[in-house]
PDB file of C-alpha atoms in Angstrom:
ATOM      1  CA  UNK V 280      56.535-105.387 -45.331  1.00  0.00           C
ATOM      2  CA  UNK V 281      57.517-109.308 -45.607  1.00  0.00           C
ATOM      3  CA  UNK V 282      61.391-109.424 -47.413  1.00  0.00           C
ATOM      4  CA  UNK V 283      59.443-111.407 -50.563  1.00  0.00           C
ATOM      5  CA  UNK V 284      57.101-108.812 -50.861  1.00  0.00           C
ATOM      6  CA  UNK V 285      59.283-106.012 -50.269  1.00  0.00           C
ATOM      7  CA  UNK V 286      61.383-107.412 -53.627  1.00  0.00           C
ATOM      8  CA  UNK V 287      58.492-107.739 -55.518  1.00  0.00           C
ATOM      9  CA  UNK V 288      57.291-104.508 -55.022  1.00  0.00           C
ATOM     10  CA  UNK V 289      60.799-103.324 -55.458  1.00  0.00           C
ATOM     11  CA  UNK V 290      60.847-105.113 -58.771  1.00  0.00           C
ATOM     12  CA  UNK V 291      57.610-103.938 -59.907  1.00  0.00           C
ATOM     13  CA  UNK V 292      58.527 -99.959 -59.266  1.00  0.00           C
ATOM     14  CA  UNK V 293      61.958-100.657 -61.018  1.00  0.00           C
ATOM     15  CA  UNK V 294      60.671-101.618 -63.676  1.00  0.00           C
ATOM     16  CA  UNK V 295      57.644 -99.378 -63.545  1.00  0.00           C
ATOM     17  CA  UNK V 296      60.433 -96.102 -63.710  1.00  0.00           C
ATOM     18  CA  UNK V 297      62.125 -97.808 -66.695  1.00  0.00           C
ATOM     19  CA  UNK V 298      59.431 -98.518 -68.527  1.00  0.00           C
ATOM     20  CA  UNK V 299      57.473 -94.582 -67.855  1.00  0.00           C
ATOM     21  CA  UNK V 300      57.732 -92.223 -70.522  1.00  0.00           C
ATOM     22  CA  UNK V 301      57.334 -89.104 -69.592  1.00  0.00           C
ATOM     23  CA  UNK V 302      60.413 -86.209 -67.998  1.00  0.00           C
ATOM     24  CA  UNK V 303      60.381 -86.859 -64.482  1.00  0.00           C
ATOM     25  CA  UNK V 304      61.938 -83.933 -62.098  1.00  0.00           C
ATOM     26  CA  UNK V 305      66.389 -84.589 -61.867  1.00  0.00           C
ATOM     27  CA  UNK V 306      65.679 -84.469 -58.053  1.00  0.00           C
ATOM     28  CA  UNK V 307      62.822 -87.784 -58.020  1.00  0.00           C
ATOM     29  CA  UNK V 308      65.457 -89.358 -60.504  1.00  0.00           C
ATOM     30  CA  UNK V 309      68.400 -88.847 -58.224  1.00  0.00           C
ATOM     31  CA  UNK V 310      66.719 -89.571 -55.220  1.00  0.00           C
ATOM     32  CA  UNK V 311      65.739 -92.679 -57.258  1.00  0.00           C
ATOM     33  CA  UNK V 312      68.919 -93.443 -58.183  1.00  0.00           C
ATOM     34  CA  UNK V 313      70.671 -93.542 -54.816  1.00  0.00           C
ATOM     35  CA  UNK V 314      67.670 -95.661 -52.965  1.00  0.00           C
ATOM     36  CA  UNK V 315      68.114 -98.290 -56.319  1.00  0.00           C
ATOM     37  CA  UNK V 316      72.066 -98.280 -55.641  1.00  0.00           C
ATOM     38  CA  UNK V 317      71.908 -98.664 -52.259  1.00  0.00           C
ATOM     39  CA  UNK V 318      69.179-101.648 -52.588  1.00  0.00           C
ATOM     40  CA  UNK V 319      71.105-103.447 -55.224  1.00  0.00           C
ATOM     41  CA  UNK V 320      74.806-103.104 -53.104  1.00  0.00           C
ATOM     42  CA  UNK V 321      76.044-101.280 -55.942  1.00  0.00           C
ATOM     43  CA  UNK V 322      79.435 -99.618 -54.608  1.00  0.00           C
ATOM     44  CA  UNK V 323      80.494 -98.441 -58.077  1.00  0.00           C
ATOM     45  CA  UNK V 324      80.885 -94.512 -58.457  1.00  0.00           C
ATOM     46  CA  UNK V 325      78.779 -92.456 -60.814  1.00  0.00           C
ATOM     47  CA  UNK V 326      79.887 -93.319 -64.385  1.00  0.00           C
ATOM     48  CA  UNK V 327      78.618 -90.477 -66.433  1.00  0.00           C
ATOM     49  CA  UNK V 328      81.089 -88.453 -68.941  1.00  0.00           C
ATOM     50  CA  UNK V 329      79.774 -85.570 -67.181  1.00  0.00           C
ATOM     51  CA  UNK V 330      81.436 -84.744 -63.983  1.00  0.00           C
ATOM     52  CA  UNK V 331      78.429 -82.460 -62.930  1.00  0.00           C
ATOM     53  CA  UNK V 332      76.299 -85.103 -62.845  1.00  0.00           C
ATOM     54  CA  UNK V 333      78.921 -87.211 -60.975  1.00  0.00           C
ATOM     55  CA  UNK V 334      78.120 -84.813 -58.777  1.00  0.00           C
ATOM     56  CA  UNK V 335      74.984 -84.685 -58.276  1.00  0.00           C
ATOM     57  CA  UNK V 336      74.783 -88.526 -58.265  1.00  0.00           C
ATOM     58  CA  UNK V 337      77.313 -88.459 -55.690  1.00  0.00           C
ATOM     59  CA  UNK V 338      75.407 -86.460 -53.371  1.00  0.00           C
ATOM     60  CA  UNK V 339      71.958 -87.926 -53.939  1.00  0.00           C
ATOM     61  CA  UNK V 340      74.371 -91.158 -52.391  1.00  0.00           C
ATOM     62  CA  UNK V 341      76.203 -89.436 -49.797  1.00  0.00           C
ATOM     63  CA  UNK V 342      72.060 -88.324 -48.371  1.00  0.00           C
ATOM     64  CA  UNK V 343      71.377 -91.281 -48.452  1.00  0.00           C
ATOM     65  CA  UNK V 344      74.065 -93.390 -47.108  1.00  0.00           C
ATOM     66  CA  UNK V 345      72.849 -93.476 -43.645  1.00  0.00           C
ATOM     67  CA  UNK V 346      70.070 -95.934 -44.747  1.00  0.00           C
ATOM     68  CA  UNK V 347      69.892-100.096 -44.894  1.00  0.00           C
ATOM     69  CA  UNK V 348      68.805-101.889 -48.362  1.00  0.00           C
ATOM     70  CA  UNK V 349      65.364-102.950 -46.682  1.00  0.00           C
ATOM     71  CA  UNK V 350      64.588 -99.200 -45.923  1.00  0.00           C
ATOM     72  CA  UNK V 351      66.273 -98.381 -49.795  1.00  0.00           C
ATOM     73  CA  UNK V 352      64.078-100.440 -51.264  1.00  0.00           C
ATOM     74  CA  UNK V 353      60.904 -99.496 -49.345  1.00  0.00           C
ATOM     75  CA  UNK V 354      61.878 -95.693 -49.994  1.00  0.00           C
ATOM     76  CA  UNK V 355      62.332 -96.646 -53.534  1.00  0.00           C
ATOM     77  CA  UNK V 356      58.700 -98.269 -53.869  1.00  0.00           C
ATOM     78  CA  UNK V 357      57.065 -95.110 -51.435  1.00  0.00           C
ATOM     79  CA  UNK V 358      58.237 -92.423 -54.005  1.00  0.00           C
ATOM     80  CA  UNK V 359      56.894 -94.441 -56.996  1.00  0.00           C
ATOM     81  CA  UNK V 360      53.840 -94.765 -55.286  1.00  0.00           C
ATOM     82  CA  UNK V 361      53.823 -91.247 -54.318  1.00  0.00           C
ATOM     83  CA  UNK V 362      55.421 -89.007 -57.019  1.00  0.00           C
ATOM     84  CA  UNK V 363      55.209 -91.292 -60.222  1.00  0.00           C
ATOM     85  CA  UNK V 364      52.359 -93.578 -60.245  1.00  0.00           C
ATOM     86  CA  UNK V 365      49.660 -91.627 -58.013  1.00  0.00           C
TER      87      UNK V 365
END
């Protein structure tokens, strides 16, 4: 995938999962959450009230954290594609 296209596509299934409705499964969602940290640089910890999901945020990151922005973002659009928007 071309950079450009790779961060519109990004883009688009960002705002795609902000913008859907219905429960989605806490592992998609922290899977999500890790590949959209990792593509944005975002080095802040978890910041829930709730250290259990701390946690779990955590170690949807620390699965992750063998993997570049490029491939974070492409991840990112694939399970969109896959799980979310069939």
């Amino acid at each position: 995938m071309k950079s450009e296209k790779l961060k519109t596509d990004f883009k688009a299934a960002v705002e795609f999962v902000n913008n859907y409705t219905k429960p989605l499964p806490a592992d998609l969602l922290l899977k999500l959450y890790a590949y959209y940290k990792i593509a944005n640089r975002n080095k802040n910890h978890p910041g829930s009230t709730t250290p259990l999901i701390n946690a779990f945020k955590a170690n949807a990151l620390i699965q992750a954290k063998n993997i570049g922005r490029e491939k974070a973002m492409k991840e990112y659009v694939k399970l969109v594609k896959k799980e979310i928007s069939g």
